[in-house]
Amino acid sequence: MPLFYTQPAPVDANRHRGKSLRDNPGFGFSVRTNSVPVSGAEFALAQRHYPIVFSGQDGAVPVAVLGLRADENLFVRRDGTWEPNLYIPAYVRRYPFVFIEAAGGQLILAIDEGGGFVVDGGKLPLFDAEGKPTNLVNSALQFCAAYQNNHKATAEYVAALQANDLLVDNQAQATIAGTERLSLAGFKVVDEARFNKLPAATLEAWREKGWLAWTYAHLLSFGGWNALANLAAERKKAV
């Protein structure tokens, strides 16, 4: 089951007529998640606020690091809002909608019925009185389609990184408020020295695909580790 989702069900007029999306649900559903997937198209914006690393398992996936502990998202405040003026990853903004695969490989729009986001009545209906999808559902469909396209492009990029042996194991050290020391491991990053030795023809091909910009954004994002430690220190003082 994808991260956050517990009971995704196809969005259907018969099933969801009279149902609405809960108004102002917030981001509390992500409060115990220390990383979420990000696409290459998001790197330029995400790198300003979060370290971007690659999951250390087979089939590496780029993720934005949100916390220094396994069950910690430092960017969701007590009232369920995200820290203001920061980029919110598309994976988080997509919830509770998602594409699921039907018979024959067709992707259809679904909504998570297990997260408390679907309610009776309400101001944000999924279908109108005639059983037609509302603008909310149509917008969610477009968003999920764009997300899926970005996901495919990112998978191609990651495959190229792996084919060129550019992903290496890494770890990060963080000191919170000058006293608490944390170590994070189990992820990979691009080896900058190996990246700089790629043939000129490969670099040119990557430039045309936008992959050079993605790689530089990934490398620049490492400054975000200090920002995470500072945010953790602020949270610690507030306790």
Short mmCIF file of C-alpha atoms in Angstrom, two decimals:
data_model
loop_
_atom_site.label_atom_id
_atom_site.label_comp_id
_atom_site.label_asym_id
_atom_site.label_seq_id
_atom_site.Cartn_x
_atom_site.Cartn_y
_atom_site.Cartn_z
CA MET A 1 0.00 0.00 0.00
CA PRO A 2 1.40 3.44 -0.86
CA LEU A 3 2.54 5.66 2.00
CA PHE A 4 -0.43 7.31 3.83
CA TYR A 5 -3.11 5.20 2.07
CA THR A 6 -5.10 2.51 3.89
CA GLN A 7 -8.35 2.01 1.93
CA PRO A 8 -8.10 3.47 -1.59
CA ALA A 9 -11.30 2.95 -3.58
CA PRO A 10 -12.12 4.01 -7.16
CA VAL A 11 -13.90 7.34 -7.34
CA ASP A 12 -17.36 6.33 -8.49
CA ALA A 13 -20.66 8.20 -8.81
CA ASN A 14 -22.70 5.34 -7.34
CA ARG A 15 -20.33 4.92 -4.41
CA HIS A 16 -19.51 8.55 -3.70
CA ARG A 17 -22.59 10.57 -4.63
CA GLY A 18 -23.41 12.65 -1.57
CA LYS A 19 -19.84 12.34 -0.33
CA SER A 20 -17.46 15.27 0.05
CA LEU A 21 -13.83 15.95 0.79
CA ARG A 22 -13.45 17.14 4.36
CA ASP A 23 -12.92 20.90 4.51
CA ASN A 24 -9.44 22.06 5.63
CA PRO A 25 -8.20 18.60 6.64
CA GLY A 26 -4.59 19.72 7.13
CA PHE A 27 -1.48 17.57 6.89
CA GLY A 28 -1.71 15.65 10.13
CA PHE A 29 -1.75 12.41 8.14
CA SER A 30 1.96 12.96 7.37
CA VAL A 31 3.14 13.93 10.85
CA ARG A 32 4.87 10.58 11.49
CA THR A 33 6.67 10.36 8.15
CA ASN A 34 10.29 11.49 7.89
CA SER A 35 10.52 11.36 4.08
CA VAL A 36 8.27 11.38 1.02
CA PRO A 37 8.95 10.66 -2.67
CA VAL A 38 9.71 13.62 -4.92
CA SER A 39 9.97 13.74 -8.70
CA GLY A 40 12.85 15.27 -10.59
CA ALA A 41 10.55 18.06 -11.71
CA GLU A 42 10.25 19.09 -8.04
CA PHE A 43 13.97 19.09 -7.24
CA ALA A 44 14.54 22.80 -7.96
CA LEU A 45 11.82 23.85 -5.51
CA ALA A 46 12.28 21.08 -2.94
CA GLN A 47 16.05 21.55 -2.60
CA ARG A 48 15.51 24.96 -1.02
CA HIS A 49 13.92 23.39 2.05
CA TYR A 50 14.68 19.66 2.24
CA PRO A 51 17.65 17.36 1.67
CA ILE A 52 16.94 15.19 -1.37
CA VAL A 53 18.37 11.67 -1.18
CA PHE A 54 17.65 8.29 -2.75
CA SER A 55 16.12 5.39 -0.88
CA GLY A 56 18.78 2.80 -0.20
CA GLN A 57 16.75 -0.20 -1.33
CA ASP A 58 16.54 -1.80 -4.76
CA GLY A 59 14.71 0.41 -7.20
CA ALA A 60 15.96 3.62 -5.61
CA VAL A 61 13.46 6.48 -5.33
CA PRO A 62 14.33 10.13 -4.67
CA VAL A 63 12.82 11.39 -1.44
CA ALA A 64 12.64 14.69 0.42
CA VAL A 65 13.81 14.27 4.02
CA LEU A 66 11.31 15.81 6.44
CA GLY A 67 12.74 14.77 9.80
CA LEU A 68 15.75 13.41 11.61
CA ARG A 69 13.93 10.53 13.30
CA ALA A 70 12.01 7.65 11.74
CA ASP A 71 8.58 8.86 12.88
CA GLU A 72 9.12 12.61 12.65
CA ASN A 73 7.96 15.25 10.20
CA LEU A 74 9.37 18.56 11.40
CA PHE A 75 7.34 20.57 8.92
CA VAL A 76 3.83 19.77 10.21
CA ARG A 77 2.86 22.01 13.09
CA ARG A 78 0.64 21.10 16.03
CA ASP A 79 -2.46 22.48 14.32
CA GLY A 80 -1.88 20.23 11.29
CA THR A 81 -0.67 23.01 9.02
CA TRP A 82 2.60 22.89 7.09
CA GLU A 83 5.35 25.34 7.99
CA PRO A 84 4.44 28.48 6.04
CA ASN A 85 6.12 29.68 2.85
CA LEU A 86 7.74 26.31 2.14
CA TYR A 87 7.30 24.06 -0.87
CA ILE A 88 5.01 21.12 -0.06
CA PRO A 89 5.93 17.96 -2.02
CA ALA A 90 3.39 16.84 -4.62
CA TYR A 91 3.12 13.41 -2.99
CA VAL A 92 1.70 15.10 0.12
CA ARG A 93 -0.55 17.49 -1.82
CA ARG A 94 -1.96 14.61 -3.86
CA TYR A 95 -3.48 12.89 -0.82
CA PRO A 96 -6.19 11.52 -0.46
CA PHE A 97 -6.35 10.95 -4.23
CA VAL A 98 -4.18 8.43 -6.07
CA PHE A 99 -4.10 6.37 -9.24
CA ILE A 100 -4.66 2.63 -8.86
CA GLU A 101 -4.18 0.01 -11.54
CA ALA A 102 -7.25 -1.77 -12.84
CA ALA A 103 -7.47 -4.88 -15.00
CA GLY A 104 -5.44 -4.52 -18.17
CA GLY A 105 -3.09 -2.00 -16.58
CA GLN A 106 -5.49 0.94 -16.86
CA LEU A 107 -4.97 3.64 -14.24
CA ILE A 108 -8.08 4.97 -12.55
CA LEU A 109 -8.58 7.70 -9.97
CA ALA A 110 -9.14 6.53 -6.41
CA ILE A 111 -9.59 8.18 -3.03
CA ASP A 112 -8.48 6.92 0.36
CA GLU A 113 -11.60 6.14 2.37
CA GLY A 114 -9.61 5.20 5.46
CA GLY A 115 -8.04 8.54 6.34
CA GLY A 116 -11.11 10.46 7.45
CA PHE A 117 -11.02 12.76 4.43
CA VAL A 118 -14.28 11.49 2.89
CA VAL A 119 -17.40 12.73 4.68
CA ASP A 120 -21.15 12.84 4.14
CA GLY A 121 -22.44 16.13 2.77
CA GLY A 122 -20.00 19.00 3.15
CA LYS A 123 -18.83 21.92 1.05
CA LEU A 124 -16.54 19.98 -1.30
CA PRO A 125 -18.70 17.34 -3.04
CA LEU A 126 -17.13 14.74 -5.30
CA PHE A 127 -20.18 14.56 -7.59
CA ASP A 128 -22.99 16.98 -8.38
CA ALA A 129 -26.71 16.24 -8.14
CA GLU A 130 -26.65 14.68 -11.62
CA GLY A 131 -23.82 12.33 -10.71
CA LYS A 132 -21.19 14.19 -12.71
CA PRO A 133 -17.67 14.69 -11.30
CA THR A 134 -17.16 18.12 -9.78
CA ASN A 135 -14.23 20.41 -10.53
CA LEU A 136 -12.57 18.98 -7.43
CA VAL A 137 -12.49 15.48 -8.92
CA ASN A 138 -11.48 16.72 -12.37
CA SER A 139 -8.62 18.72 -10.86
CA ALA A 140 -7.52 15.69 -8.83
CA LEU A 141 -7.55 13.60 -12.02
CA GLN A 142 -5.33 16.13 -13.81
CA PHE A 143 -2.99 16.40 -10.84
CA CYS A 144 -2.60 12.63 -10.54
CA ALA A 145 -1.99 12.32 -14.29
CA ALA A 146 0.76 14.94 -14.13
CA TYR A 147 2.19 13.22 -11.06
CA GLN A 148 2.26 9.89 -12.89
CA ASN A 149 4.06 11.40 -15.89
CA ASN A 150 6.66 12.99 -13.61
CA HIS A 151 7.06 9.68 -11.80
CA LYS A 152 7.86 7.90 -15.07
CA ALA A 153 10.39 10.56 -16.10
CA THR A 154 12.05 10.34 -12.70
CA ALA A 155 12.27 6.55 -12.89
CA GLU A 156 14.14 6.92 -16.19
CA TYR A 157 16.55 9.36 -14.56
CA VAL A 158 17.18 7.05 -11.58
CA ALA A 159 17.80 4.13 -13.95
CA ALA A 160 20.46 6.22 -15.72
CA LEU A 161 22.10 7.08 -12.39
CA GLN A 162 22.26 3.40 -11.50
CA ALA A 163 23.47 2.36 -14.95
CA ASN A 164 26.39 4.78 -14.58
CA ASP A 165 27.11 3.62 -11.01
CA LEU A 166 26.59 7.11 -9.60
CA LEU A 167 24.55 6.30 -6.49
CA VAL A 168 26.63 5.57 -3.38
CA ASP A 169 25.74 4.87 0.24
CA ASN A 170 25.82 7.89 2.49
CA GLN A 171 24.92 9.03 5.98
CA ALA A 172 24.27 12.32 7.73
CA GLN A 173 25.16 13.56 11.18
CA ALA A 174 23.10 16.16 13.00
CA THR A 175 23.55 17.93 16.33
CA ILE A 176 20.41 19.37 17.89
CA ALA A 177 20.72 22.34 20.25
CA GLY A 178 24.40 21.56 20.70
CA THR A 179 23.73 18.47 22.80
CA GLU A 180 21.72 15.74 21.07
CA ARG A 181 23.55 13.93 18.27
CA LEU A 182 21.72 11.93 15.63
CA SER A 183 22.99 9.79 12.77
CA LEU A 184 20.93 8.97 9.68
CA ALA A 185 21.90 6.18 7.28
CA GLY A 186 20.32 3.80 4.79
CA PHE A 187 20.17 6.19 1.84
CA LYS A 188 22.19 6.97 -1.26
CA VAL A 189 23.38 10.14 -2.97
CA VAL A 190 25.03 10.96 -6.28
CA ASP A 191 28.81 10.65 -6.12
CA GLU A 192 29.85 14.08 -7.37
CA ALA A 193 33.35 12.97 -8.41
CA ARG A 194 31.97 10.14 -10.57
CA PHE A 195 29.31 12.46 -11.97
CA ASN A 196 31.94 14.98 -13.06
CA LYS A 197 33.78 12.23 -14.97
CA LEU A 198 30.83 11.34 -17.18
CA PRO A 199 31.65 11.60 -20.92
CA ALA A 200 30.83 14.89 -22.59
CA ALA A 201 28.28 13.20 -24.84
CA THR A 202 26.46 11.78 -21.81
CA LEU A 203 26.43 15.14 -20.07
CA GLU A 204 25.04 16.78 -23.20
CA ALA A 205 22.29 14.17 -23.46
CA TRP A 206 21.47 14.67 -19.79
CA ARG A 207 21.37 18.44 -20.25
CA GLU A 208 18.78 18.05 -22.99
CA LYS A 209 16.65 15.83 -20.75
CA GLY A 210 16.94 18.25 -17.83
CA TRP A 211 18.85 15.71 -15.76
CA LEU A 212 21.87 17.95 -15.20
CA ALA A 213 19.66 20.50 -13.44
CA TRP A 214 18.07 17.74 -11.37
CA THR A 215 21.47 16.43 -10.32
CA TYR A 216 22.79 19.85 -9.35
CA ALA A 217 19.61 20.53 -7.35
CA HIS A 218 20.08 17.21 -5.55
CA LEU A 219 23.68 18.09 -4.65
CA LEU A 220 22.73 21.59 -3.53
CA SER A 221 20.00 20.20 -1.27
CA PHE A 222 22.55 18.83 1.20
CA GLY A 223 22.57 22.22 2.91
CA GLY A 224 19.13 21.29 4.16
CA TRP A 225 20.56 19.02 6.84
CA ASN A 226 21.52 22.08 8.91
CA ALA A 227 18.06 23.54 8.42
CA LEU A 228 16.52 20.30 9.72
CA ALA A 229 18.76 20.38 12.81
CA ASN A 230 17.81 24.01 13.48
CA LEU A 231 14.12 23.25 13.11
CA ALA A 232 14.47 20.25 15.44
CA ALA A 233 16.18 22.50 18.00
CA GLU A 234 13.30 25.00 17.82
CA ARG A 235 10.79 22.20 18.33
CA LYS A 236 12.79 20.93 21.30
CA LYS A 237 12.72 24.34 22.97
CA ALA A 238 8.96 24.57 22.48
CA VAL A 239 8.30 21.31 24.31
#
